[in-house]
Amino acid sequence: VQTCALPILAAGLAYTRELLSLTGPLPLFAIGKKSENTLTAAGFTVTGLRHPANGGANIFRSQLKEALA
């Protein structure tokens, strides 16, 4: 992770915690390995999905469809 990205990741985690405190538990989908690793390291249970960029769109759609079934 680039150093400049650390404050952005921290803000995203704070936002995620705040949102879940308002909604209660929800299923979390992590799009891409960076988000999956970040959320898992922060203690969240997530379903990891292939990022749709760079040729992953079909895999992403398939994984999302399966996860929502």
Coordinates of C-alpha atoms in Angstrom, one line a residue:
V1 CA 0.0 0.0 0.0
Q2 CA 1.3 3.4 -0.9
T3 CA 1.9 5.7 2.1
C4 CA -0.4 8.3 0.7
A5 CA -3.2 5.7 0.5
L6 CA -3.0 4.9 4.2
P7 CA -5.1 7.9 5.3
I8 CA -7.7 7.1 2.6
L9 CA -7.9 3.4 3.8
A10 CA -8.2 4.6 7.4
A11 CA -11.1 6.9 6.5
G12 CA -12.8 4.2 4.5
L13 CA -12.6 1.8 7.5
A14 CA -13.9 4.5 9.9
Y15 CA -16.8 5.1 7.4
T16 CA -17.5 1.4 7.2
R17 CA -17.6 1.0 11.0
E18 CA -19.9 4.0 11.3
L19 CA -22.3 2.8 8.6
L20 CA -22.5 -0.7 10.2
S21 CA -23.2 0.9 13.6
L22 CA -26.2 2.5 12.1
T23 CA -27.5 -0.4 10.0
G24 CA -26.5 -3.4 12.0
P25 CA -24.7 -6.3 10.5
L26 CA -24.8 -6.5 6.7
P27 CA -23.0 -8.8 4.2
L28 CA -19.8 -7.2 3.0
F29 CA -18.5 -7.6 -0.5
A30 CA -14.8 -6.7 -1.1
I31 CA -14.1 -5.9 -4.8
G32 CA -10.5 -6.7 -5.4
K33 CA -7.7 -8.1 -3.3
K34 CA -6.7 -4.8 -1.8
S35 CA -10.1 -4.2 -0.3
E36 CA -10.5 -7.9 0.7
N37 CA -7.1 -7.8 2.5
T38 CA -7.8 -4.4 4.2
L39 CA -11.2 -5.3 5.5
T40 CA -10.2 -8.8 6.6
A41 CA -7.1 -7.3 8.5
A42 CA -9.5 -4.9 10.2
G43 CA -11.6 -7.8 11.5
F44 CA -14.5 -7.8 9.0
T45 CA -15.8 -10.9 7.4
V46 CA -16.2 -10.3 3.7
T47 CA -16.9 -12.1 0.5
G48 CA -14.1 -11.4 -1.9
L49 CA -14.9 -10.7 -5.5
R50 CA -12.6 -10.3 -8.5
H51 CA -12.2 -6.7 -9.5
P52 CA -14.0 -6.1 -12.9
A53 CA -11.1 -4.1 -14.4
N54 CA -8.4 -5.6 -16.7
G55 CA -10.5 -8.5 -18.0
G56 CA -12.2 -9.5 -14.8
A57 CA -15.7 -8.3 -15.6
N58 CA -17.2 -11.7 -16.5
I59 CA -15.7 -13.4 -13.4
F60 CA -16.9 -10.5 -11.2
R61 CA -20.5 -10.8 -12.6
S62 CA -20.5 -14.6 -12.0
Q63 CA -19.1 -14.3 -8.5
L64 CA -21.6 -11.5 -7.5
K65 CA -24.5 -13.4 -9.0
E66 CA -23.5 -16.5 -7.0
A67 CA -23.0 -14.5 -3.8
L68 CA -26.4 -12.9 -4.0
A69 CA -28.3 -16.1 -4.8

